[in-house]
Amino acid sequence: MTSIDDGEDPADQITAGVSDLKLPDTWSADVPDDQQGLSTAGIDSLLDKCLLQALHTTVKDKDLPLPGSTLWSNHVLPCRPLGTTLDIKKSSYKKLSMWLQAKSSANLISVKEDKYKMETVLFSVNRNHADYLSFKPNKRPVEKTDQPSTHTANESHSSKTLGVTEIYKLSIHVSPISSSLGADAAKLFTASEAADVASRYIEKENLVKPTDKSIVVLDATLCDALFKGAIKKGTTYPTEIHKKDLGPTFISRMQAHHLVTRGSDSVVRKGAIKNIQLVTERRQGNKKVTKLSGMETFLIDADVLASELQKKFACSTSVAELPGPSTSVV
């Protein structure tokens, strides 16, 4: 399950989750290669340099106000020296909110606490501050990479494409209809293909009402296929059906299945497709936990998803088995 501790500022928790990420395309600075050897004062200094670099290069006044977590992950972290880590818990501030409050007290920035979201928010930047004016931002190098061909890019995108199709299997109700047409009893039909079976049958048996082309006259076989067992005892069976109702009624008498494809993988399952379940729970200590289940239906590996969510949202994640066949909760 993906958990976020609401007892602390969410921005502080995010810094812990992403502090060890190493991002390319960052500015260089005169700092030791071994960041583990930095003193607390050295880390404080590096934090300030990264903030000033971000304020000069990526933080625009039109983007304010800006949540502290976004400032940290999208602006400050990418400005750290190449090949280094940045862990605010190893600084004298310990928390992102404390660091931002300190910079606010120094009048470099202005921040406020969002009590509803329990997060520190950046509201303005003092671009006339002495530290801001004296700081010379480094140019961020652009890495040259070979551009993949359109064909290759399309193939890569296509290989990850998720597809879900509702399909139907012949049931004992509609089997006599398909048999009369010589249809494959083991075939799985799409909705349009299933409706076409019914249309072919009425054409074969000439069941369209001569005086009203929108009405189909039901023979015994088609009437049983559509209504046998569905009509209450004592109720008269219908003798006609409108063409627009023929297809949906015929499909409703078939066995519902669904086909899921993801890249080169595919699976057919009986029944209608089940939705992914997303539940948020509040636990002791004002903690919120988000639970996600049912991703296996869409051929999504729970462990891989948990890892991606951890990187994307800088939160802690775990995977647990649920009762039932191949079911997990993240």
Tab-separated table of C-alpha atoms in Angstrom:
chain	number	residue	atom	x	y	z
A	1	MET	CA	0.000	0.000	0.000
A	2	THR	CA	1.149	3.565	-0.603
A	3	SER	CA	1.377	5.437	2.657
A	4	ILE	CA	1.990	9.067	3.509
A	5	ASP	CA	2.405	10.166	7.080
A	6	ASP	CA	0.160	13.191	7.641
A	7	GLY	CA	1.737	13.770	11.021
A	8	GLU	CA	4.535	15.644	9.254
A	9	ASP	CA	4.507	18.213	6.499
A	10	PRO	CA	3.945	16.152	3.307
A	11	ALA	CA	6.689	18.142	1.647
A	12	ASP	CA	9.124	16.957	4.327
A	13	GLN	CA	8.176	13.363	3.664
A	14	ILE	CA	8.651	13.807	-0.079
A	15	THR	CA	12.198	15.062	0.386
A	16	ALA	CA	13.138	11.819	2.111
A	17	GLY	CA	11.751	9.731	-0.745
A	18	VAL	CA	13.532	11.554	-3.553
A	19	SER	CA	16.726	12.666	-1.878
A	20	ASP	CA	18.770	9.791	-3.298
A	21	LEU	CA	17.689	10.249	-6.899
A	22	LYS	CA	20.525	11.170	-9.240
A	23	LEU	CA	19.421	13.440	-12.046
A	24	PRO	CA	21.528	14.321	-15.085
A	25	ASP	CA	21.607	17.721	-16.748
A	26	THR	CA	22.360	19.581	-13.532
A	27	TRP	CA	24.660	22.494	-12.945
A	28	SER	CA	28.158	21.927	-11.678
A	29	ALA	CA	29.631	23.494	-8.574
A	30	ASP	CA	32.770	23.348	-6.516
A	31	VAL	CA	31.672	20.692	-4.046
A	32	PRO	CA	33.364	17.507	-2.923
A	33	ASP	CA	32.560	14.398	-4.979
A	34	ASP	CA	31.827	12.504	-1.784
A	35	GLN	CA	28.680	14.165	-0.439
A	36	GLN	CA	28.740	11.898	2.569
A	37	GLY	CA	31.804	13.834	3.745
A	38	LEU	CA	30.008	17.179	3.876
A	39	SER	CA	29.484	18.730	7.263
A	40	THR	CA	26.103	19.969	8.385
A	41	ALA	CA	27.178	23.496	7.540
A	42	GLY	CA	28.306	22.294	4.108
A	43	ILE	CA	24.918	20.731	3.427
A	44	ASP	CA	23.205	23.948	4.570
A	45	SER	CA	25.347	25.894	2.127
A	46	LEU	CA	24.592	23.467	-0.700
A	47	LEU	CA	20.864	23.768	0.001
A	48	ASP	CA	21.060	27.541	-0.243
A	49	LYS	CA	23.006	27.360	-3.511
A	50	CYS	CA	20.454	24.980	-5.019
A	51	LEU	CA	17.596	27.230	-3.930
A	52	LEU	CA	19.213	30.337	-5.394
A	53	GLN	CA	19.972	28.462	-8.609
A	54	ALA	CA	16.320	27.409	-8.828
A	55	LEU	CA	15.031	30.919	-8.056
A	56	HIS	CA	17.185	32.319	-10.855
A	57	THR	CA	16.483	29.662	-13.483
A	58	THR	CA	13.218	27.769	-13.059
A	59	VAL	CA	10.995	29.439	-10.443
A	60	LYS	CA	8.956	32.100	-12.203
A	61	ASP	CA	6.742	34.647	-10.472
A	62	LYS	CA	3.819	33.659	-12.703
A	63	ASP	CA	3.992	30.114	-11.257
A	64	LEU	CA	3.517	31.288	-7.667
A	65	PRO	CA	2.161	30.281	-5.225
A	66	LEU	CA	4.086	27.018	-5.340
A	67	PRO	CA	3.732	24.096	-2.882
A	68	GLY	CA	6.918	23.361	-0.988
A	69	SER	CA	6.964	19.755	-2.199
A	70	THR	CA	6.825	20.936	-5.814
A	71	LEU	CA	9.541	23.515	-5.197
A	72	TRP	CA	11.765	20.808	-3.762
A	73	SER	CA	11.203	18.007	-6.288
A	74	ASN	CA	10.817	20.040	-9.496
A	75	HIS	CA	13.170	22.954	-8.849
A	76	VAL	CA	15.657	22.523	-5.994
A	77	LEU	CA	16.653	18.883	-6.516
A	78	PRO	CA	17.361	19.242	-10.255
A	79	CYS	CA	19.735	22.112	-9.414
A	80	ARG	CA	22.077	20.057	-7.262
A	81	PRO	CA	25.588	19.323	-8.580
A	82	LEU	CA	25.934	16.433	-10.999
A	83	GLY	CA	26.291	13.028	-9.366
A	84	THR	CA	25.435	14.187	-5.843
A	85	THR	CA	22.631	13.547	-3.394
A	86	LEU	CA	20.754	16.119	-1.358
A	87	ASP	CA	19.186	15.059	1.927
A	88	ILE	CA	17.578	17.816	3.940
A	89	LYS	CA	17.428	15.566	6.997
A	90	LYS	CA	21.240	15.781	7.164
A	91	SER	CA	21.084	19.563	7.303
A	92	SER	CA	20.640	21.660	10.431
A	93	TYR	CA	17.017	22.310	9.439
A	94	LYS	CA	15.995	18.602	9.378
A	95	LYS	CA	12.699	19.452	7.665
A	96	LEU	CA	11.829	21.204	4.421
A	97	SER	CA	9.285	23.384	6.188
A	98	MET	CA	11.901	24.572	8.714
A	99	TRP	CA	14.348	25.410	5.932
A	100	LEU	CA	11.760	27.387	3.972
A	101	GLN	CA	10.672	29.214	7.128
A	102	ALA	CA	14.304	30.148	7.773
A	103	LYS	CA	14.668	31.551	4.249
A	104	SER	CA	11.420	33.437	4.778
A	105	SER	CA	12.720	34.908	8.047
A	106	ALA	CA	15.782	36.078	6.112
A	107	ASN	CA	13.390	37.848	3.693
A	108	LEU	CA	14.694	35.923	0.669
A	109	ILE	CA	11.279	34.373	0.087
A	110	SER	CA	7.794	34.601	1.544
A	111	VAL	CA	6.029	31.425	2.643
A	112	LYS	CA	2.765	30.540	4.354
A	113	GLU	CA	1.414	27.385	5.922
A	114	ASP	CA	-1.513	25.744	4.180
A	115	LYS	CA	-3.304	24.347	7.225
A	116	TYR	CA	-5.750	22.381	5.086
A	117	LYS	CA	-3.047	20.542	3.132
A	118	MET	CA	-0.557	20.776	6.016
A	119	GLU	CA	2.159	22.056	3.705
A	120	THR	CA	4.432	25.079	3.415
A	121	VAL	CA	3.706	27.126	0.286
A	122	LEU	CA	6.049	29.566	-1.483
A	123	PHE	CA	4.181	32.808	-2.207
A	124	SER	CA	6.830	35.239	-3.410
A	125	VAL	CA	10.536	35.731	-4.098
A	126	ASN	CA	12.471	38.820	-3.037
A	127	ARG	CA	14.562	39.338	-6.140
A	128	ASN	CA	16.154	42.435	-4.629
A	129	HIS	CA	17.624	40.462	-1.738
A	130	ALA	CA	21.396	40.741	-1.387
A	131	ASP	CA	21.890	36.956	-1.601
A	132	TYR	CA	19.781	36.783	-4.749
A	133	LEU	CA	21.605	39.677	-6.435
A	134	SER	CA	25.089	38.414	-5.530
A	135	PHE	CA	24.459	34.837	-6.700
A	136	LYS	CA	25.691	33.990	-10.186
A	137	PRO	CA	23.615	31.103	-11.588
A	138	ASN	CA	25.456	28.365	-13.464
A	139	LYS	CA	24.476	27.459	-16.979
A	140	ARG	CA	22.818	24.083	-17.031
A	141	PRO	CA	24.361	21.867	-19.741
A	142	VAL	CA	22.096	20.245	-22.295
A	143	GLU	CA	22.880	16.627	-23.011
A	144	LYS	CA	22.895	15.774	-26.690
A	145	THR	CA	21.099	12.558	-27.456
A	146	ASP	CA	20.345	10.811	-30.686
A	147	GLN	CA	16.708	11.341	-31.557
A	148	PRO	CA	14.945	8.045	-32.192
A	149	SER	CA	13.121	7.673	-35.457
A	150	THR	CA	9.386	8.239	-35.547
A	151	HIS	CA	8.903	4.574	-36.348
A	152	THR	CA	10.929	3.470	-33.333
A	153	ALA	CA	9.172	5.933	-31.029
A	154	ASN	CA	5.790	4.758	-32.229
A	155	GLU	CA	6.776	1.142	-31.691
A	156	SER	CA	7.918	1.918	-28.143
A	157	HIS	CA	4.657	3.730	-27.377
A	158	SER	CA	2.592	0.989	-28.983
A	159	SER	CA	4.342	-1.715	-26.973
A	160	LYS	CA	3.049	-0.148	-23.763
A	161	THR	CA	-0.460	0.576	-24.976
A	162	LEU	CA	-3.259	-0.854	-22.850
A	163	GLY	CA	-6.321	-2.216	-24.630
A	164	VAL	CA	-9.579	-3.436	-23.109
A	165	THR	CA	-12.291	-4.973	-25.289
A	166	GLU	CA	-15.643	-6.396	-24.259
A	167	ILE	CA	-16.214	-9.724	-25.987
A	168	TYR	CA	-18.952	-12.330	-25.850
A	169	LYS	CA	-19.214	-16.105	-26.071
A	170	LEU	CA	-22.160	-18.088	-27.381
A	171	SER	CA	-24.510	-19.313	-24.665
A	172	ILE	CA	-27.086	-22.100	-24.721
A	173	HIS	CA	-29.707	-19.449	-25.411
A	174	VAL	CA	-28.237	-18.189	-28.680
A	175	SER	CA	-26.433	-21.326	-29.849
A	176	PRO	CA	-29.339	-22.425	-32.106
A	177	ILE	CA	-29.084	-19.095	-33.944
A	178	SER	CA	-25.352	-19.402	-34.545
A	179	SER	CA	-25.629	-23.076	-35.480
A	180	SER	CA	-28.098	-22.281	-38.223
A	181	LEU	CA	-25.534	-19.852	-39.653
A	182	GLY	CA	-22.619	-22.268	-39.298
A	183	ALA	CA	-20.799	-20.005	-36.812
A	184	ASP	CA	-17.881	-21.339	-34.765
A	185	ALA	CA	-19.256	-22.295	-31.331
A	186	ALA	CA	-15.908	-21.553	-29.658
A	187	LYS	CA	-15.452	-18.115	-31.184
A	188	LEU	CA	-15.429	-14.981	-29.090
A	189	PHE	CA	-17.386	-12.100	-30.608
A	190	THR	CA	-17.140	-8.348	-30.246
A	191	ALA	CA	-20.409	-6.505	-29.669
A	192	SER	CA	-20.702	-5.561	-33.343
A	193	GLU	CA	-19.928	-9.107	-34.473
A	194	ALA	CA	-22.528	-10.524	-32.085
A	195	ALA	CA	-25.175	-8.089	-33.323
A	196	ASP	CA	-24.254	-9.044	-36.875
A	197	VAL	CA	-25.058	-12.710	-36.102
A	198	ALA	CA	-28.606	-11.703	-35.153
A	199	SER	CA	-28.917	-9.508	-38.268
A	200	ARG	CA	-27.741	-12.314	-40.541
A	201	TYR	CA	-30.287	-14.658	-39.008
A	202	ILE	CA	-33.258	-12.371	-39.634
A	203	GLU	CA	-32.089	-11.863	-43.212
A	204	LYS	CA	-31.660	-15.618	-43.713
A	205	GLU	CA	-35.123	-16.359	-42.327
A	206	ASN	CA	-36.687	-13.252	-43.891
A	207	LEU	CA	-38.109	-12.037	-40.576
A	208	VAL	CA	-38.369	-8.326	-41.368
A	209	LYS	CA	-41.994	-7.199	-41.240
A	210	PRO	CA	-43.111	-6.318	-44.799
A	211	THR	CA	-45.258	-3.385	-43.697
A	212	ASP	CA	-42.652	-1.917	-41.328
A	213	LYS	CA	-38.974	-2.476	-42.118
A	214	SER	CA	-37.953	-1.393	-38.599
A	215	ILE	CA	-39.778	-4.340	-36.994
A	216	VAL	CA	-38.550	-7.945	-36.786
A	217	VAL	CA	-41.109	-10.731	-36.558
A	218	LEU	CA	-39.940	-13.348	-34.048
A	219	ASP	CA	-39.970	-16.984	-35.066
A	220	ALA	CA	-39.848	-19.694	-32.376
A	221	THR	CA	-36.040	-20.024	-32.500
A	222	LEU	CA	-35.312	-16.316	-32.262
A	223	CYS	CA	-38.008	-15.793	-29.616
A	224	ASP	CA	-36.496	-18.512	-27.411
A	225	ALA	CA	-32.993	-17.113	-27.956
A	226	LEU	CA	-34.060	-13.665	-26.827
A	227	PHE	CA	-36.664	-14.298	-24.143
A	228	LYS	CA	-36.777	-17.922	-22.929
A	229	GLY	CA	-36.282	-17.933	-19.183
A	230	ALA	CA	-36.396	-14.146	-19.034
A	231	ILE	CA	-40.179	-13.829	-19.247
A	232	LYS	CA	-42.184	-14.259	-16.064
A	233	LYS	CA	-44.584	-17.158	-15.931
A	234	GLY	CA	-48.038	-16.205	-17.151
A	235	THR	CA	-46.651	-13.438	-19.369
A	236	THR	CA	-47.196	-13.684	-23.090
A	237	TYR	CA	-44.046	-13.952	-25.193
A	238	PRO	CA	-43.534	-11.049	-27.612
A	239	THR	CA	-44.068	-11.690	-31.292
A	240	GLU	CA	-42.105	-8.733	-32.606
A	241	ILE	CA	-39.043	-6.662	-31.687
A	242	HIS	CA	-37.710	-3.366	-32.987
A	243	LYS	CA	-34.484	-3.637	-34.973
A	244	LYS	CA	-32.694	-1.202	-32.676
A	245	ASP	CA	-33.429	-3.500	-29.705
A	246	LEU	CA	-32.451	-6.734	-31.447
A	247	GLY	CA	-28.683	-6.375	-31.124
A	248	PRO	CA	-28.542	-5.321	-27.427
A	249	THR	CA	-31.070	-8.009	-26.446
A	250	PHE	CA	-29.166	-10.697	-28.361
A	251	ILE	CA	-25.856	-9.639	-26.749
A	252	SER	CA	-27.394	-9.655	-23.265
A	253	ARG	CA	-28.171	-13.359	-23.747
A	254	MET	CA	-24.537	-14.211	-24.455
A	255	GLN	CA	-21.726	-14.883	-21.952
A	256	ALA	CA	-19.798	-11.679	-21.252
A	257	HIS	CA	-15.983	-11.819	-21.366
A	258	HIS	CA	-13.278	-9.208	-21.718
A	259	LEU	CA	-9.953	-9.126	-23.517
A	260	VAL	CA	-7.068	-7.164	-22.001
A	261	THR	CA	-3.939	-6.477	-24.053
A	262	ARG	CA	-0.768	-4.740	-22.925
A	263	GLY	CA	2.035	-4.742	-25.441
A	264	SER	CA	2.541	-8.359	-26.545
A	265	ASP	CA	0.657	-9.774	-23.539
A	266	SER	CA	-3.047	-10.550	-23.602
A	267	VAL	CA	-5.588	-12.373	-21.496
A	268	VAL	CA	-9.277	-13.278	-21.821
A	269	ARG	CA	-11.376	-13.445	-18.660
A	270	LYS	CA	-14.988	-14.363	-18.054
A	271	GLY	CA	-17.413	-11.708	-16.898
A	272	ALA	CA	-17.376	-7.934	-17.114
A	273	ILE	CA	-14.102	-6.172	-16.408
A	274	LYS	CA	-13.546	-5.124	-12.805
A	275	ASN	CA	-12.481	-1.609	-11.963
A	276	ILE	CA	-9.314	-0.760	-10.063
A	277	GLN	CA	-10.224	0.002	-6.445
A	278	LEU	CA	-8.733	3.113	-4.825
A	279	VAL	CA	-9.356	3.624	-1.112
A	280	THR	CA	-7.931	6.167	1.334
A	281	GLU	CA	-7.821	5.335	5.032
A	282	ARG	CA	-6.883	7.396	8.062
A	283	ARG	CA	-4.832	5.614	10.686
A	284	GLN	CA	-3.498	6.331	14.126
A	285	GLY	CA	-1.318	9.416	14.351
A	286	ASN	CA	-3.243	11.271	11.631
A	287	LYS	CA	-1.634	9.107	8.953
A	288	LYS	CA	-3.315	8.619	5.611
A	289	VAL	CA	-2.833	5.420	3.659
A	290	THR	CA	-3.921	4.995	0.045
A	291	LYS	CA	-4.720	1.440	-1.031
A	292	LEU	CA	-4.818	0.382	-4.661
A	293	SER	CA	-6.061	-3.041	-5.772
A	294	GLY	CA	-7.225	-4.769	-8.930
A	295	MET	CA	-4.330	-3.673	-11.142
A	296	GLU	CA	-3.662	-7.309	-12.139
A	297	THR	CA	-6.850	-7.128	-14.210
A	298	PHE	CA	-4.997	-4.765	-16.540
A	299	LEU	CA	-1.776	-6.851	-16.626
A	300	ILE	CA	-0.004	-4.407	-14.314
A	301	ASP	CA	2.601	-5.951	-12.034
A	302	ALA	CA	1.988	-4.780	-8.465
A	303	ASP	CA	5.692	-4.660	-7.543
A	304	VAL	CA	6.603	-2.663	-10.649
A	305	LEU	CA	3.701	-0.274	-10.048
A	306	ALA	CA	4.706	0.224	-6.412
A	307	SER	CA	8.243	1.089	-7.498
A	308	GLU	CA	7.010	3.585	-10.091
A	309	LEU	CA	4.597	5.225	-7.645
A	310	GLN	CA	7.388	5.563	-5.108
A	311	LYS	CA	9.535	7.393	-7.672
A	312	LYS	CA	6.672	9.504	-9.040
A	313	PHE	CA	5.194	10.695	-5.753
A	314	ALA	CA	8.215	10.329	-3.449
A	315	CYS	CA	6.300	8.235	-0.939
A	316	SER	CA	6.781	4.890	0.739
A	317	THR	CA	5.016	1.932	-0.867
A	318	SER	CA	4.493	-1.734	-0.092
A	319	VAL	CA	2.773	-4.706	-1.707
A	320	ALA	CA	0.606	-7.224	0.141
A	321	GLU	CA	-1.331	-10.255	-1.039
A	322	LEU	CA	-5.124	-10.185	-0.827
A	323	PRO	CA	-7.396	-13.219	-0.469
A	324	GLY	CA	-8.191	-14.641	-3.891
A	325	PRO	CA	-6.255	-15.693	-6.982
A	326	SER	CA	-3.288	-13.486	-7.889
A	327	THR	CA	-4.586	-10.373	-6.177
A	328	SER	CA	-2.426	-7.727	-4.520
A	329	VAL	CA	-2.876	-4.380	-2.835
A	330	VAL	CA	-0.390	-1.509	-3.220
